Amino acid sequence: MGQPLNTPLNIGIVGCGNIIAQYLSTLPSLDAVRLVAVADLDPARAKAVADGLPGVRALGVQELIDDAEVDVILNLTIPAAHAQIALAAIAAGKHVYGEKPLAATTGEGREVLAAAAAAGVTVGSAPDTVLGTGTQTARRAIDDGLIGRPISATATMATPGHERWHPNPDFYYVPGGGPLLDMGPYYVSALVTLLGPVKSVIGAASHTRGSRTIATGPRAGERVPVTTDTHVTGVLVHESGALSTLVMSFDAVATKASNIEIHGETGSLVVPDPNQFDGDVLLHALGASEWEVLPVSGGYVDSARGIGLQDLALTPGGGEPRAGGKLAFHALDVMESLLRSAHTGQSVAIDSGCGRPSAVPLTQPAVVVR
């Protein structure tokens, strides 16, 4: 596998929108990476970010991609631009770590992975929530046999829609958006981490409203058109034989369902929100009278968005990061296939294998030394 990449890796961020604040709160605490530059299509927005970060430069997008100091491009653009920026970065010899999904389509995602393999660079992708103590403690419980052989899972995300809080929610309601492509990466990546890759899916979907009304920000009251499915459900057949039932909706007011439950022959697990890094894992063993909270036993402790960059930096050369391009592509393939199944009424085989990512041992926060 080789040695880990030379660290710290110098990070250049492309895209200074809403999500960047979460990364900026994490990156300074990671000892294997160092932020050196930011860029945005709006130069003023990039400058505003850089002005608050000593030693960080504001550059043009292509200027940052070509900059010799930058080792890894952190791609925080909108989903429609993910592949374009990733391919430009790879062409410049840079490693790439992107926000989810890997690309807007599997065709684009396949092109990104092929280009990276040809260039000998590494691709990582959100969600890195799967590396936190919530999902990884559940993973440890499954691996230790606490529920016996896994049989099934349920995964539920149900909200009234992101227009309630996002000032510019348009991209959530066009192809490439919707609840499945937006929130599905968290749930599908967690299910694959817990139960292994998926071999086939069958789905159904609907979209009940032609427009949504923005509730906050300068565009409050403005209506945006809806041209994608806003409620998607389906069954994922894992290679292990386990069956996962998935419900992703922007059409529900609320739910009391667990985010994820895993059921095995001798026990059941409640897994915390895969959009978060921590949370209690509950076990109900066969014959027990009640649920018990499991002690934290795996994952990066006190982690947040950006821990995937640390994991990428520490991955031996030639290896696949746990939050890597292959897992992200497999999740994208599963989601795109679910939508295709929903529109054809036929089961769809999944031909992208990714393997089950290796478990994260219980890892305390790094101590940063600059």
XYZ file of C-alpha atoms in Angstrom:
370
model
C 0.000 0.000 0.000
C 2.925 2.388 0.503
C 3.381 5.213 2.960
C 0.856 7.945 3.794
C 0.963 11.071 1.664
C 3.463 13.707 2.766
C 1.788 15.808 5.438
C 0.608 18.346 6.155
C -1.187 18.569 2.825
C -1.881 22.104 1.633
C -5.593 22.640 0.986
C -7.115 25.044 -1.536
C -10.882 25.547 -1.307
C -12.987 26.235 -4.414
C -16.426 27.541 -3.452
C -17.084 29.927 -0.561
C -20.812 29.385 -0.037
C -22.783 28.396 3.068
C -20.998 25.092 3.735
C -17.492 26.581 3.969
C -18.060 27.797 7.547
C -18.288 24.221 8.798
C -14.982 23.291 7.170
C -13.276 26.445 8.417
C -14.202 25.522 11.977
C -12.538 22.112 11.592
C -9.450 22.526 9.411
C -7.343 24.483 11.941
C -7.557 21.560 14.391
C -6.300 18.920 11.928
C -2.577 18.200 12.005
C -2.357 16.502 8.589
C -3.761 19.370 6.518
C -3.252 23.133 6.220
C -5.498 25.656 4.445
C -3.496 27.950 2.148
C -5.925 29.430 -0.405
C -9.591 29.975 -1.279
C -11.403 30.823 -4.522
C -14.936 31.545 -5.669
C -16.653 32.711 -8.845
C -17.396 35.828 -6.797
C -13.913 37.221 -5.990
C -15.317 39.422 -3.227
C -16.664 36.396 -1.413
C -13.284 34.648 -1.574
C -11.546 37.803 -0.359
C -13.937 38.092 2.583
C -13.052 34.540 3.657
C -9.299 35.007 3.200
C -9.272 38.313 5.050
C -10.327 36.506 8.213
C -7.670 33.793 7.912
C -4.026 34.826 8.352
C -1.765 33.314 5.700
C -4.653 32.239 3.448
C -4.718 33.762 -0.064
C -7.770 34.646 -2.173
C -7.227 33.507 -5.761
C -9.181 33.031 -8.969
C -10.602 29.552 -9.473
C -8.179 28.406 -12.185
C -5.357 30.299 -10.487
C -5.926 28.268 -7.322
C -6.178 24.988 -9.209
C -2.837 25.707 -10.915
C -1.090 27.024 -7.784
C 2.061 25.040 -6.990
C 1.558 25.351 -3.227
C -1.817 23.582 -3.287
C -1.792 19.776 -2.881
C -5.525 19.076 -2.518
C -8.556 20.866 -3.950
C -11.472 20.950 -1.505
C -14.424 21.276 -3.880
C -17.338 23.079 -2.203
C -19.147 24.152 -5.381
C -22.772 23.268 -6.202
C -23.352 19.644 -7.331
C -23.660 20.615 -11.000
C -20.067 21.902 -10.930
C -18.497 19.080 -8.904
C -17.188 17.094 -11.881
C -15.957 20.145 -13.789
C -13.842 21.380 -10.866
C -12.643 17.877 -9.971
C -11.497 17.163 -13.521
C -9.684 20.503 -13.738
C -7.932 19.778 -10.438
C -6.939 16.274 -11.516
C -5.589 17.635 -14.814
C -3.387 19.939 -12.713
C -2.071 16.955 -10.733
C -4.009 17.711 -7.560
C -5.732 15.342 -5.166
C -9.449 16.124 -4.830
C -11.866 16.031 -1.917
C -15.402 17.180 -2.691
C -18.711 17.840 -1.078
C -21.400 15.267 -1.797
C -22.476 13.955 -4.193
C -19.300 12.975 -6.057
C -20.858 14.341 -9.265
C -24.280 15.188 -10.643
C -24.466 11.894 -12.587
C -22.752 8.509 -12.552
C -21.387 9.266 -16.021
C -19.564 12.307 -14.666
C -18.497 10.416 -11.547
C -17.022 7.603 -13.631
C -15.067 10.164 -15.644
C -13.654 11.711 -12.444
C -12.479 8.361 -11.061
C -10.962 7.303 -14.386
C -9.065 10.582 -14.699
C -7.787 10.317 -11.129
C -6.584 6.757 -11.666
C -4.758 7.767 -14.855
C -3.149 10.744 -13.102
C -2.214 8.802 -9.975
C -4.057 11.154 -7.620
C -6.506 10.409 -4.811
C -10.210 11.245 -4.720
C -12.083 11.689 -1.465
C -15.669 12.767 -0.938
C -18.146 13.773 1.700
C -19.956 12.632 3.640
C -17.216 12.044 6.186
C -19.840 11.768 8.920
C -19.404 7.999 8.502
C -15.971 8.391 10.156
C -17.410 9.764 13.401
C -18.140 7.874 16.590
C -21.851 7.424 15.848
C -21.644 5.292 12.702
C -18.333 3.703 13.699
C -19.582 2.557 17.129
C -22.509 0.903 15.349
C -20.039 -0.633 12.887
C -17.996 -2.017 15.791
C -21.133 -3.512 17.362
C -21.992 -5.285 14.104
C -18.419 -6.491 13.579
C -18.291 -7.786 17.164
C -21.428 -9.838 16.578
C -23.659 -8.005 19.059
C -26.720 -8.386 16.789
C -25.718 -11.626 15.101
C -26.041 -11.854 11.330
C -27.538 -8.591 9.964
C -30.873 -9.176 8.253
C -32.343 -5.769 7.474
C -32.199 -2.027 7.995
C -34.483 0.978 7.754
C -33.290 4.499 6.949
C -35.634 7.498 7.134
C -35.177 11.207 6.400
C -38.396 13.212 6.282
C -38.677 17.023 6.341
C -40.946 19.684 4.798
C -38.085 20.875 2.554
C -34.992 23.081 2.660
C -36.730 26.219 1.413
C -37.712 26.820 5.056
C -34.127 27.715 6.025
C -31.966 28.055 2.900
C -31.996 31.526 1.270
C -31.230 30.098 -2.203
C -32.774 26.615 -2.325
C -33.220 26.428 -6.121
C -30.645 23.654 -6.671
C -32.456 21.338 -4.240
C -35.434 21.208 -6.607
C -33.831 20.477 -9.973
C -32.398 17.193 -11.337
C -29.296 16.392 -9.305
C -31.070 17.666 -6.198
C -34.131 16.452 -4.324
C -34.064 14.635 -0.994
C -32.305 11.565 -2.379
C -29.339 13.275 -4.036
C -29.095 15.852 -1.220
C -29.474 13.731 1.923
C -29.215 10.229 0.487
C -25.388 10.265 0.410
C -25.322 10.346 4.238
C -27.713 7.439 4.574
C -26.471 5.275 1.705
C -22.817 5.770 2.684
C -23.661 4.814 6.273
C -25.602 1.718 5.161
C -22.696 0.590 2.956
C -20.218 1.238 5.780
C -22.383 -0.818 8.133
C -23.671 -3.594 5.864
C -21.448 -3.578 2.783
C -22.058 -2.729 -0.877
C -25.396 -2.938 -2.685
C -26.071 -5.306 -5.599
C -29.566 -4.216 -6.683
C -32.344 -1.725 -5.898
C -36.021 -1.191 -6.540
C -37.667 2.166 -5.948
C -40.711 4.426 -6.236
C -40.905 8.214 -6.240
C -43.293 11.161 -6.467
C -43.329 14.918 -6.595
C -46.394 16.587 -5.241
C -45.872 20.337 -5.738
C -44.822 22.327 -8.775
C -43.138 25.073 -6.758
C -41.788 25.944 -3.311
C -41.831 29.276 -1.442
C -38.580 30.574 0.062
C -39.134 31.389 3.742
C -35.969 33.277 4.686
C -33.406 35.750 3.398
C -33.659 38.494 0.762
C -35.714 36.261 -1.548
C -38.334 35.373 1.089
C -41.731 34.915 -0.560
C -40.260 34.080 -3.958
C -41.420 30.798 -5.510
C -38.967 28.387 -7.104
C -40.025 25.658 -9.565
C -39.768 21.977 -8.643
C -38.615 19.699 -11.457
C -37.353 16.667 -9.542
C -38.824 13.984 -7.269
C -39.348 15.156 -3.697
C -40.289 11.809 -2.090
C -38.275 8.686 -2.861
C -38.494 5.261 -1.292
C -36.908 1.933 -2.142
C -35.230 -1.274 -1.102
C -31.467 -1.833 -1.308
C -30.321 -5.440 -1.605
C -26.824 -5.696 -0.133
C -24.307 -8.245 -1.375
C -24.422 -9.732 2.127
C -28.133 -10.505 1.668
C -29.311 -7.792 4.070
C -32.209 -5.623 2.874
C -32.319 -1.884 3.581
C -35.542 0.113 3.220
C -34.871 3.776 2.417
C -37.293 6.734 2.688
C -36.088 10.216 1.666
C -38.679 12.998 1.627
C -39.065 16.765 1.351
C -42.851 16.241 1.550
C -43.329 15.194 5.191
C -43.969 17.497 8.140
C -42.182 15.354 10.754
C -41.282 11.788 11.733
C -40.577 9.819 14.915
C -38.767 7.082 13.003
C -35.142 6.381 13.867
C -32.708 7.752 11.308
C -31.290 4.243 10.868
C -32.128 0.924 12.505
C -30.197 -2.300 11.881
C -31.840 -5.631 12.701
C -29.950 -8.884 13.143
C -30.730 -12.423 14.254
C -29.921 -11.704 17.910
C -30.351 -7.975 18.328
C -31.304 -4.595 16.924
C -29.374 -1.316 16.768
C -30.535 2.279 16.603
C -27.867 4.239 14.733
C -27.668 8.031 15.224
C -28.280 10.619 12.505
C -25.775 9.938 9.682
C -25.720 13.683 8.997
C -23.957 14.035 12.367
C -20.640 12.660 13.581
C -21.677 11.390 17.000
C -24.757 10.386 18.982
C -25.859 7.404 21.035
C -25.957 3.916 19.547
C -28.700 1.820 21.176
C -28.704 -1.972 21.368
C -31.671 -4.198 22.147
C -30.332 -7.732 22.498
C -32.581 -10.757 22.082
C -34.116 -11.511 25.481
C -33.234 -8.120 26.991
C -35.989 -6.077 28.627
C -34.901 -2.687 27.300
C -32.530 -0.761 25.061
C -29.004 -0.023 26.289
C -26.636 2.754 25.215
C -23.380 1.290 23.909
C -20.086 2.859 24.963
C -18.246 4.734 22.225
C -15.950 2.170 20.620
C -14.917 3.456 17.187
C -14.446 6.534 15.026
C -12.748 9.903 15.192
C -13.712 11.503 18.521
C -15.105 15.062 18.439
C -14.894 15.107 14.634
C -16.643 17.464 12.235
C -16.794 18.222 8.504
C -13.291 18.025 7.124
C -12.126 14.967 9.080
C -12.281 13.135 5.747
C -9.362 15.304 4.577
C -7.351 14.158 7.580
C -8.210 10.525 6.815
C -7.245 11.039 3.157
C -3.919 12.575 4.157
C -3.143 9.606 6.422
C -4.166 6.956 3.869
C -1.141 5.021 2.574
C -0.183 6.001 -0.968
C -2.186 4.057 -3.523
C -4.836 3.197 -0.952
C -8.487 4.183 -0.890
C -9.606 6.652 1.792
C -12.511 5.489 3.945
C -14.530 8.463 2.666
C -13.159 7.856 -0.796
C -14.206 8.243 -4.388
C -15.195 4.597 -4.793
C -17.659 4.728 -1.890
C -19.029 8.059 -3.131
C -19.448 6.687 -6.659
C -21.170 3.548 -5.359
C -23.570 5.683 -3.320
C -24.273 7.847 -6.378
C -24.856 4.741 -8.496
C -27.280 3.362 -5.896
C -29.220 6.632 -5.773
C -29.339 7.161 -9.534
C -30.430 3.541 -9.975
C -33.190 4.004 -7.388
C -34.571 6.917 -9.399
C -34.302 4.932 -12.618
C -36.143 2.027 -10.978
C -38.822 4.420 -9.722
C -39.486 5.618 -13.273
C -39.364 2.186 -14.944
C -40.931 0.031 -12.233
C -38.103 -2.480 -12.646
C -35.369 -3.673 -10.301
C -31.954 -2.268 -11.289
C -28.665 -4.115 -10.821
C -25.764 -2.148 -9.338
C -22.501 -2.835 -11.142
C -20.219 -0.520 -9.159
C -18.447 -2.407 -6.411
C -16.627 -0.484 -3.715
C -15.921 -2.989 -0.987
C -16.825 -2.242 2.606
C -14.618 0.588 3.889
C -12.310 -0.396 6.729
C -13.437 0.447 10.253
C -12.063 3.488 12.059
C -10.527 2.558 15.416
C -11.391 4.822 18.328
C -9.160 7.828 17.584
C -8.724 10.849 19.829
C -8.417 14.350 18.307
C -5.051 15.224 16.842
C -2.805 17.787 18.493
C -1.940 20.484 15.966
C 1.681 21.572 15.818
C 2.514 24.232 13.249
